[in-house]
XYZ file of C-alpha atoms in Angstrom:
377
model
C 0.054 -0.010 0.121
C 1.365 3.374 -0.977
C 0.164 6.956 -0.240
C -0.549 8.451 -3.570
C -2.412 11.782 -2.893
C -2.390 14.513 -0.158
C -5.170 17.150 0.339
C -5.132 20.042 2.730
C -8.555 21.806 3.446
C -8.652 24.764 5.845
C -12.012 25.761 7.437
C -13.133 28.680 9.755
C -16.027 27.519 12.137
C -17.885 30.206 14.041
C -18.346 29.808 17.801
C -21.747 30.054 19.358
C -20.549 33.298 21.152
C -17.583 35.133 21.880
C -15.220 33.258 24.235
C -13.015 35.439 26.598
C -9.658 34.056 28.001
C -6.954 35.879 29.810
C -4.832 36.900 26.663
C -7.341 36.725 23.686
C -10.938 36.767 22.437
C -12.017 33.878 20.346
C -14.891 34.190 17.792
C -14.225 31.189 15.478
C -11.838 28.129 15.236
C -9.392 27.806 12.312
C -8.897 24.087 11.397
C -6.816 22.373 9.034
C -7.849 19.123 7.691
C -5.460 16.659 5.926
C -6.544 13.777 3.704
C -4.038 11.067 2.984
C -5.257 8.666 -0.018
C -3.677 5.380 -0.914
C -3.398 3.431 -4.343
C -5.987 1.078 -2.837
C -8.519 3.945 -2.537
C -8.299 4.232 1.375
C -8.361 7.467 2.956
C -7.161 8.760 6.341
C -8.157 12.141 7.740
C -6.127 14.200 10.247
C -7.128 17.572 11.926
C -5.141 20.340 13.962
C -6.145 23.742 15.203
C -3.379 26.418 14.502
C -3.204 28.724 17.344
C -0.429 31.314 16.833
C -0.595 32.864 20.255
C -0.363 29.296 21.831
C 1.372 26.788 19.541
C 3.205 29.326 17.251
C 1.659 28.277 14.133
C -1.123 29.608 11.730
C -3.361 28.327 9.032
C -0.881 29.478 6.424
C 2.180 28.035 8.017
C 0.560 24.720 8.795
C -0.644 24.454 5.186
C 2.590 25.455 3.619
C 4.535 22.939 5.843
C 2.489 20.052 4.785
C 1.808 20.927 1.147
C 5.500 22.181 0.311
C 7.848 20.779 2.592
C 6.408 17.582 4.223
C 4.950 16.236 1.208
C 8.010 14.567 -0.426
C 8.301 12.450 2.823
C 4.579 11.407 2.744
C 3.385 10.720 -0.793
C 5.016 7.645 -2.179
C 5.496 6.122 1.226
C 3.733 3.011 2.856
C 1.686 4.380 5.526
C 2.378 1.612 7.817
C 6.136 2.885 8.199
C 4.629 5.725 10.385
C 7.870 6.279 12.466
C 9.848 6.718 9.074
C 7.374 9.162 7.685
C 6.731 11.162 10.998
C 10.449 11.293 11.649
C 11.369 12.744 8.178
C 8.249 14.930 8.093
C 9.203 16.425 11.493
C 12.726 17.291 10.409
C 11.433 18.909 7.100
C 9.886 21.776 9.232
C 11.367 21.802 12.651
C 8.968 22.929 15.410
C 5.895 22.988 13.385
C 3.946 20.611 15.761
C 0.569 21.251 14.455
C 1.542 20.279 10.827
C 3.026 17.199 12.188
C 0.068 16.375 14.269
C -2.096 16.580 11.113
C 0.048 13.967 9.485
C 0.234 11.733 12.544
C -3.458 11.633 12.869
C -4.328 11.039 9.300
C -1.640 8.252 9.169
C -3.183 6.650 12.380
C -6.775 6.963 10.799
C -5.543 5.394 7.449
C -3.450 2.443 9.009
C -6.537 1.533 11.435
C -8.984 1.688 8.533
C -6.638 -0.435 6.560
C -6.654 -3.024 9.269
C -10.380 -2.643 9.779
C -9.681 -1.701 13.545
C -10.290 1.321 15.555
C -7.300 3.681 16.349
C -7.563 2.595 20.026
C -6.339 -0.832 19.126
C -3.035 0.726 17.493
C -2.544 2.252 21.173
C -2.870 -1.061 23.023
C -6.565 -1.606 23.010
C -9.333 -0.049 25.060
C -9.500 -0.187 28.995
C -12.665 1.849 29.062
C -15.271 3.017 26.386
C -15.937 6.462 27.652
C -14.252 9.500 29.489
C -15.728 12.189 31.660
C -15.933 15.489 29.585
C -14.756 18.796 31.136
C -16.317 21.894 29.617
C -14.357 25.231 29.424
C -16.145 28.342 30.450
C -15.214 31.875 29.455
C -14.313 34.840 31.585
C -17.385 36.633 32.214
C -19.485 38.178 35.186
C -20.392 35.863 38.117
C -24.174 35.627 37.487
C -23.617 34.635 33.749
C -20.893 32.073 34.917
C -23.264 30.618 37.496
C -26.125 30.446 35.003
C -23.977 28.944 32.220
C -22.764 26.084 34.641
C -26.347 25.401 35.654
C -27.341 24.937 32.093
C -24.403 22.639 31.463
C -25.439 20.559 34.556
C -28.971 20.323 33.121
C -27.211 18.925 29.913
C -25.655 16.256 31.818
C -22.164 17.620 32.333
C -20.480 17.604 35.714
C -16.953 18.967 35.188
C -16.030 22.608 34.251
C -12.979 24.566 33.819
C -13.505 28.423 33.968
C -11.067 30.632 32.626
C -9.384 33.092 34.974
C -6.428 35.394 34.865
C -7.620 38.945 35.697
C -7.971 40.071 39.283
C -7.361 37.046 41.492
C -9.939 38.169 44.135
C -12.668 38.790 41.554
C -11.992 35.380 39.774
C -12.088 33.627 43.205
C -15.670 35.321 43.743
C -16.777 34.194 40.261
C -15.793 30.645 41.055
C -17.609 30.949 44.411
C -20.690 31.949 42.560
C -20.442 28.918 40.221
C -19.938 26.540 43.330
C -22.881 28.048 44.946
C -25.048 27.490 41.870
C -24.137 23.827 41.022
C -23.343 22.418 44.520
C -20.717 20.038 45.724
C -21.234 17.241 43.119
C -19.527 19.082 40.274
C -15.743 19.260 39.478
C -14.190 22.712 39.196
C -10.794 23.426 37.801
C -9.145 26.755 36.609
C -7.035 27.825 33.758
C -4.877 30.905 34.093
C -3.130 30.790 30.672
C 0.037 32.227 32.365
C -1.502 35.584 33.374
C -0.372 35.760 36.993
C 2.637 36.066 39.207
C 3.393 33.643 41.904
C 2.016 35.940 44.663
C -1.285 36.431 42.601
C -1.743 32.654 42.050
C -1.275 31.851 45.817
C -3.553 34.920 46.787
C -6.100 33.525 44.430
C -5.779 29.930 45.926
C -6.209 31.220 49.453
C -9.203 33.314 48.613
C -10.783 30.316 46.828
C -10.203 28.151 49.886
C -11.678 30.797 52.237
C -14.798 30.945 49.872
C -15.211 27.162 49.874
C -14.787 26.840 46.086
C -12.974 23.238 46.225
C -10.711 23.553 43.334
C -9.689 20.150 41.579
C -6.582 21.915 40.178
C -5.022 25.135 38.803
C -3.639 25.162 35.371
C -0.657 27.289 34.227
C -0.860 30.096 36.794
C 2.508 31.704 35.736
C 4.472 31.966 32.608
C 5.613 28.735 30.872
C 9.311 29.392 31.352
C 8.915 29.932 35.367
C 9.373 26.365 36.624
C 10.781 27.554 39.852
C 7.655 29.735 40.196
C 5.365 26.731 39.625
C 7.424 24.639 42.056
C 6.841 27.509 44.690
C 3.202 27.540 44.161
C 3.118 23.774 44.550
C 5.032 24.104 47.827
C 2.393 26.608 49.305
C -0.854 24.946 48.336
C -2.810 21.677 48.537
C -4.422 22.418 45.168
C -2.654 20.448 42.414
C -0.768 22.467 39.859
C -1.172 21.518 36.150
C 1.036 22.675 33.296
C -0.100 23.298 29.795
C 2.009 25.816 27.881
C 5.202 24.505 29.782
C 5.017 21.123 28.166
C 5.021 20.630 24.239
C 7.622 17.849 23.779
C 8.763 14.765 25.815
C 11.753 16.797 26.534
C 9.708 19.616 28.087
C 7.963 16.915 30.234
C 11.268 15.751 31.485
C 12.343 19.284 32.342
C 9.152 20.054 34.318
C 9.124 16.793 36.116
C 12.873 17.358 37.154
C 12.078 20.701 38.432
C 9.161 19.569 40.621
C 7.214 22.139 38.757
C 3.836 20.201 38.315
C 1.379 17.571 39.827
C -0.297 17.200 36.436
C 0.490 17.529 32.706
C -2.108 18.614 30.244
C -1.254 16.870 27.024
C -2.568 18.192 23.573
C -2.076 16.611 20.261
C -1.334 19.865 18.443
C 1.460 20.669 20.942
C 3.234 17.262 20.722
C 2.912 16.436 17.004
C 0.042 13.995 17.483
C -0.616 10.591 18.927
C 2.916 9.516 18.949
C 4.325 12.460 20.707
C 1.193 12.596 23.061
C 1.855 8.895 23.909
C 5.494 9.459 24.613
C 4.499 12.266 27.186
C 2.060 10.137 28.801
C 4.704 7.336 29.037
C 7.222 9.850 30.718
C 4.619 10.941 33.262
C 3.573 7.390 34.201
C 7.366 6.575 34.646
C 7.686 9.463 36.931
C 4.629 9.080 38.954
C 3.057 12.372 37.491
C -0.667 12.562 36.581
C -1.795 13.685 33.090
C -5.084 14.332 31.222
C -5.904 15.288 27.732
C -6.777 18.773 27.055
C -8.878 20.868 24.496
C -8.005 22.394 21.134
C -11.506 22.953 19.989
C -11.375 20.551 17.142
C -14.257 19.682 14.712
C -14.520 15.942 14.921
C -11.228 14.034 14.092
C -9.250 15.790 16.868
C -12.204 15.094 19.350
C -12.248 11.449 18.371
C -8.255 11.316 18.784
C -8.847 12.319 22.507
C -11.333 9.712 23.232
C -9.240 6.918 21.396
C -6.151 7.884 23.357
C -7.997 8.411 26.646
C -9.738 4.947 26.424
C -6.169 3.261 25.807
C -4.520 4.712 29.034
C -5.341 2.932 32.031
C -3.548 5.209 34.503
C -5.597 8.148 33.038
C -7.944 8.856 36.106
C -8.952 12.557 35.605
C -11.682 14.025 33.432
C -10.402 15.234 30.073
C -11.440 18.473 28.166
C -14.037 18.567 25.492
C -15.177 22.161 25.296
C -16.113 21.695 21.553
C -19.326 20.069 22.813
C -20.402 23.517 24.067
C -18.836 26.148 21.865
C -19.826 24.899 18.434
C -23.343 24.502 16.818
C -21.692 22.190 13.871
C -18.975 19.922 14.281
C -18.951 19.028 10.392
C -19.435 15.214 11.189
C -21.841 13.174 9.240
C -23.217 12.102 12.466
C -22.990 13.825 15.782
C -20.426 12.930 18.257
C -21.831 10.499 20.928
C -22.033 12.079 24.291
C -23.985 10.405 27.278
C -24.428 11.910 30.742
C -21.506 13.983 30.529
C -19.200 11.430 28.983
C -17.591 11.374 25.465
C -18.034 7.848 24.123
C -15.619 5.835 22.371
C -16.645 6.004 18.544
C -17.389 2.641 16.897
C -15.953 1.440 13.575
C -12.489 1.400 11.958
C -10.010 4.277 12.086
C -11.254 7.107 14.331
C -14.835 6.069 13.779
C -16.024 9.477 12.555
C -16.474 10.979 9.156
C -16.143 14.578 8.074
C -19.111 15.927 6.055
C -17.209 17.433 3.280
C -20.064 19.176 1.494
C -21.013 20.977 4.791
C -17.340 21.670 5.343
C -17.070 23.219 1.851
C -19.262 26.187 3.228
C -16.735 26.977 5.859
C -13.663 26.843 3.773
C -11.217 29.550 4.380
C -7.491 29.938 3.505
C -6.611 32.539 6.200
C -6.485 32.395 9.946
C -8.159 34.812 12.303
C -6.114 37.634 14.141
C -7.243 37.546 17.654
C -7.659 40.800 19.445
C -6.243 40.874 23.210
C -9.314 41.532 25.244
C -12.895 42.829 25.076
């Protein structure tokens, strides 16, 4: 079997509403889809969300990397030689992990379809068939946050990650309003997106404790390079500290672990170059006795399925994973809606990732440029 064709499609999918985080305003999602076709007529599809302020890449840079620089190391190759393809494609454009992610996911989808098996079987097989879904919540006033959380609970979700990163005391008050609305049976974690100093983070955690918020964890409270600061926060709180922006690669994970900078690592496919890199980071965390979970990139179908397949293959994964795409989009561009039940994302059935892009609907959202994000409202 030989890969004979490569096709890149970029789409811009609008969000239901403006989504505010500490460093940007989000109105839509830029997504790059990659199809790899073989001489036997099989097609595998990969997906990635370029985020210039987060992973350093754009629709334009990902598209050019795949179509111009990675293509020679993909077309003409046997898709079962994944390591060879990914190693060479990764060297062709060093550091473009989102582009490599799209290739990685398309290869996994293609190989699994060729075998007539789900991707989870390529990862060692399923140990569960569903994963608890965490929904992100934007920065907004306390009353709206409380109402939003109640509506999500009514939809069956029981785990939320409000974005914070402005005034620590105000943010703690907003979390208290959410807790007061939803009660004790709901998991609350927060994401600061690098916005605070060590002292601000500690002040927020102390105020949240005083208000009885009951946080599961705090994510990336200080800049990604400040491993010493993360370690200081860990030493002064009982709330677990999770890193996101601090860990893109397996080497990053090793540095964070050696510095004692995190209790939990947030693994995302677009940071790590796809499933192969993500599984390496999970293995390093397991070897070091550090927890991990799978984070959100707002994908439109393939990336969502990837997270569920990976989560269902990892027996030591115990924390809820993030699937905010269930709440922020009206349309996921799939032929059939993704299966969600009682706040859980269900493992898709069928070969490959078990989902299919509706290419006719996707055509209506085609767009060849990414969106420039304003800093704040």
